[in-house]
Amino acid sequence: YGCNLLVYPGAFNMTTGPAHWELLQKARAVDNQCFVITASPARTEEPTEAGKYKHYTAWGHSTVISPWGEVVGTCGSDEDIVVVDLDLSEVKKMRDGIPTASQKRDDMYKLS
């Protein structure tokens, strides 16, 4: 469990995006005690002419979350780039302060 950051591509829609996009990123960052970076396509409007594939409107909002579940950087629904400086020592501080990886109780159960 030496991972310092997780990167997820995603394209949540206009229903799940507002409700779950940021929430799930924060949960993964806190669960794994590391940074989470998500990349989403920018939101596009329905084209006036039909194309080969059905149009999909993505929520957008590419984001960077800290190990504490805080938003470090984000953008809106338009095409954009999120640029942040990450202090990877925050991962070690988090894991030292809440050492979940070393709290396994082999005396309580056995996995087979």
mmCIF file of C-alpha atoms in Angstrom:
data_model
loop_
_atom_site.group_PDB
_atom_site.id
_atom_site.type_symbol
_atom_site.label_atom_id
_atom_site.label_comp_id
_atom_site.label_asym_id
_atom_site.label_seq_id
_atom_site.Cartn_x
_atom_site.Cartn_y
_atom_site.Cartn_z
ATOM 1 C CA TYR A 1 0.000 0.000 0.000
ATOM 2 C CA GLY A 2 2.624 2.342 -1.174
ATOM 3 C CA CYS A 3 0.425 4.252 -3.591
ATOM 4 C CA ASN A 4 0.502 8.034 -3.124
ATOM 5 C CA LEU A 5 -2.118 8.937 -5.687
ATOM 6 C CA LEU A 6 -4.915 7.322 -7.651
ATOM 7 C CA VAL A 7 -5.998 8.593 -11.064
ATOM 8 C CA TYR A 8 -9.495 7.883 -12.364
ATOM 9 C CA PRO A 9 -10.952 8.836 -15.722
ATOM 10 C CA GLY A 10 -14.698 9.314 -15.589
ATOM 11 C CA ALA A 11 -17.654 10.735 -17.433
ATOM 12 C CA PHE A 12 -20.516 11.019 -14.978
ATOM 13 C CA ASN A 13 -23.726 12.301 -16.532
ATOM 14 C CA MET A 14 -25.895 15.281 -15.601
ATOM 15 C CA THR A 15 -27.792 13.220 -12.997
ATOM 16 C CA THR A 16 -24.987 11.346 -11.242
ATOM 17 C CA GLY A 17 -22.381 14.094 -11.658
ATOM 18 C CA PRO A 18 -23.863 16.693 -9.317
ATOM 19 C CA ALA A 19 -24.858 14.038 -6.780
ATOM 20 C CA HIS A 20 -21.868 11.700 -6.714
ATOM 21 C CA TRP A 21 -18.808 12.882 -8.662
ATOM 22 C CA GLU A 22 -17.033 14.804 -5.902
ATOM 23 C CA LEU A 23 -18.488 12.693 -3.080
ATOM 24 C CA LEU A 24 -17.000 9.460 -4.457
ATOM 25 C CA GLN A 25 -13.613 11.089 -5.069
ATOM 26 C CA LYS A 26 -13.465 12.264 -1.465
ATOM 27 C CA ALA A 27 -14.466 8.806 -0.227
ATOM 28 C CA ARG A 28 -11.715 7.086 -2.261
ATOM 29 C CA ALA A 29 -9.105 9.593 -1.041
ATOM 30 C CA VAL A 30 -10.021 9.055 2.613
ATOM 31 C CA ASP A 31 -10.434 5.263 2.212
ATOM 32 C CA ASN A 32 -6.999 4.901 0.636
ATOM 33 C CA GLN A 33 -5.304 7.755 2.514
ATOM 34 C CA CYS A 34 -3.876 9.212 -0.682
ATOM 35 C CA PHE A 35 -4.485 11.861 -3.314
ATOM 36 C CA VAL A 36 -7.206 11.211 -5.892
ATOM 37 C CA ILE A 37 -7.120 12.813 -9.323
ATOM 38 C CA THR A 38 -10.093 12.540 -11.652
ATOM 39 C CA ALA A 39 -10.252 13.529 -15.296
ATOM 40 C CA SER A 40 -13.549 14.094 -17.076
ATOM 41 C CA PRO A 41 -14.407 15.234 -20.565
ATOM 42 C CA ALA A 42 -15.736 18.762 -20.822
ATOM 43 C CA ARG A 43 -19.472 19.189 -21.152
ATOM 44 C CA THR A 44 -20.712 19.483 -24.704
ATOM 45 C CA GLU A 45 -24.140 20.389 -25.961
ATOM 46 C CA GLU A 46 -26.317 18.236 -28.186
ATOM 47 C CA PRO A 47 -25.146 18.657 -31.798
ATOM 48 C CA THR A 48 -27.591 20.052 -34.341
ATOM 49 C CA GLU A 49 -26.884 17.203 -36.772
ATOM 50 C CA ALA A 50 -27.115 13.512 -35.921
ATOM 51 C CA GLY A 51 -23.782 11.707 -35.843
ATOM 52 C CA LYS A 52 -22.583 8.144 -35.913
ATOM 53 C CA TYR A 53 -22.887 7.790 -32.122
ATOM 54 C CA LYS A 54 -25.518 9.007 -29.687
ATOM 55 C CA HIS A 55 -24.467 12.227 -27.948
ATOM 56 C CA TYR A 56 -23.416 11.980 -24.284
ATOM 57 C CA THR A 57 -23.338 15.017 -22.019
ATOM 58 C CA ALA A 58 -20.652 14.603 -19.347
ATOM 59 C CA TRP A 59 -20.733 16.472 -16.026
ATOM 60 C CA GLY A 60 -17.110 17.631 -16.383
ATOM 61 C CA HIS A 61 -15.380 19.006 -13.268
ATOM 62 C CA SER A 62 -11.955 17.329 -13.294
ATOM 63 C CA THR A 63 -10.719 17.449 -9.697
ATOM 64 C CA VAL A 64 -7.827 16.767 -7.300
ATOM 65 C CA ILE A 65 -8.629 15.609 -3.741
ATOM 66 C CA SER A 66 -6.230 15.440 -0.767
ATOM 67 C CA PRO A 67 -5.840 12.415 1.528
ATOM 68 C CA TRP A 68 -8.071 14.281 4.010
ATOM 69 C CA GLY A 69 -10.878 14.523 1.443
ATOM 70 C CA GLU A 70 -10.375 18.208 0.706
ATOM 71 C CA VAL A 71 -10.643 19.637 -2.810
ATOM 72 C CA VAL A 72 -7.144 20.792 -3.794
ATOM 73 C CA GLY A 73 -8.053 21.870 -7.325
ATOM 74 C CA THR A 74 -11.001 21.642 -9.669
ATOM 75 C CA CYS A 75 -12.473 23.118 -12.797
ATOM 76 C CA GLY A 76 -15.936 23.647 -14.154
ATOM 77 C CA SER A 77 -17.739 21.941 -16.974
ATOM 78 C CA ASP A 78 -15.872 23.702 -19.809
ATOM 79 C CA GLU A 79 -12.622 22.516 -21.355
ATOM 80 C CA ASP A 80 -9.886 23.350 -18.853
ATOM 81 C CA ILE A 81 -6.733 22.084 -17.153
ATOM 82 C CA VAL A 82 -6.307 21.653 -13.400
ATOM 83 C CA VAL A 83 -2.778 22.453 -12.239
ATOM 84 C CA VAL A 84 -1.833 21.926 -8.581
ATOM 85 C CA ASP A 85 1.340 21.293 -6.591
ATOM 86 C CA LEU A 86 0.972 18.127 -4.517
ATOM 87 C CA ASP A 87 2.845 17.702 -1.265
ATOM 88 C CA LEU A 88 3.193 13.920 -1.190
ATOM 89 C CA SER A 89 4.426 14.096 2.402
ATOM 90 C CA GLU A 90 0.746 14.668 3.299
ATOM 91 C CA VAL A 91 0.140 11.012 2.465
ATOM 92 C CA LYS A 92 2.732 9.854 5.015
ATOM 93 C CA LYS A 93 1.377 12.273 7.648
ATOM 94 C CA MET A 94 -2.137 10.920 7.092
ATOM 95 C CA ARG A 95 -1.017 7.289 7.298
ATOM 96 C CA ASP A 96 1.147 7.933 10.368
ATOM 97 C CA GLY A 97 -1.711 9.752 12.096
ATOM 98 C CA ILE A 98 -4.344 7.126 11.253
ATOM 99 C CA PRO A 99 -2.370 3.877 10.792
ATOM 100 C CA THR A 100 -5.160 1.680 9.408
ATOM 101 C CA ALA A 101 -2.746 -0.464 7.384
ATOM 102 C CA SER A 102 -0.997 -1.674 10.545
ATOM 103 C CA GLN A 103 -4.142 -2.374 12.566
ATOM 104 C CA LYS A 104 -5.027 -5.732 11.039
ATOM 105 C CA ARG A 105 -6.097 -8.245 13.711
ATOM 106 C CA ASP A 106 -5.021 -11.714 12.549
ATOM 107 C CA ASP A 107 -5.971 -13.043 15.993
ATOM 108 C CA MET A 108 -9.633 -12.106 15.391
ATOM 109 C CA TYR A 109 -10.263 -13.802 12.031
ATOM 110 C CA LYS A 110 -8.668 -15.869 9.326
ATOM 111 C CA LEU A 111 -9.058 -15.379 5.582
ATOM 112 C CA SER A 112 -9.052 -18.539 3.551
#
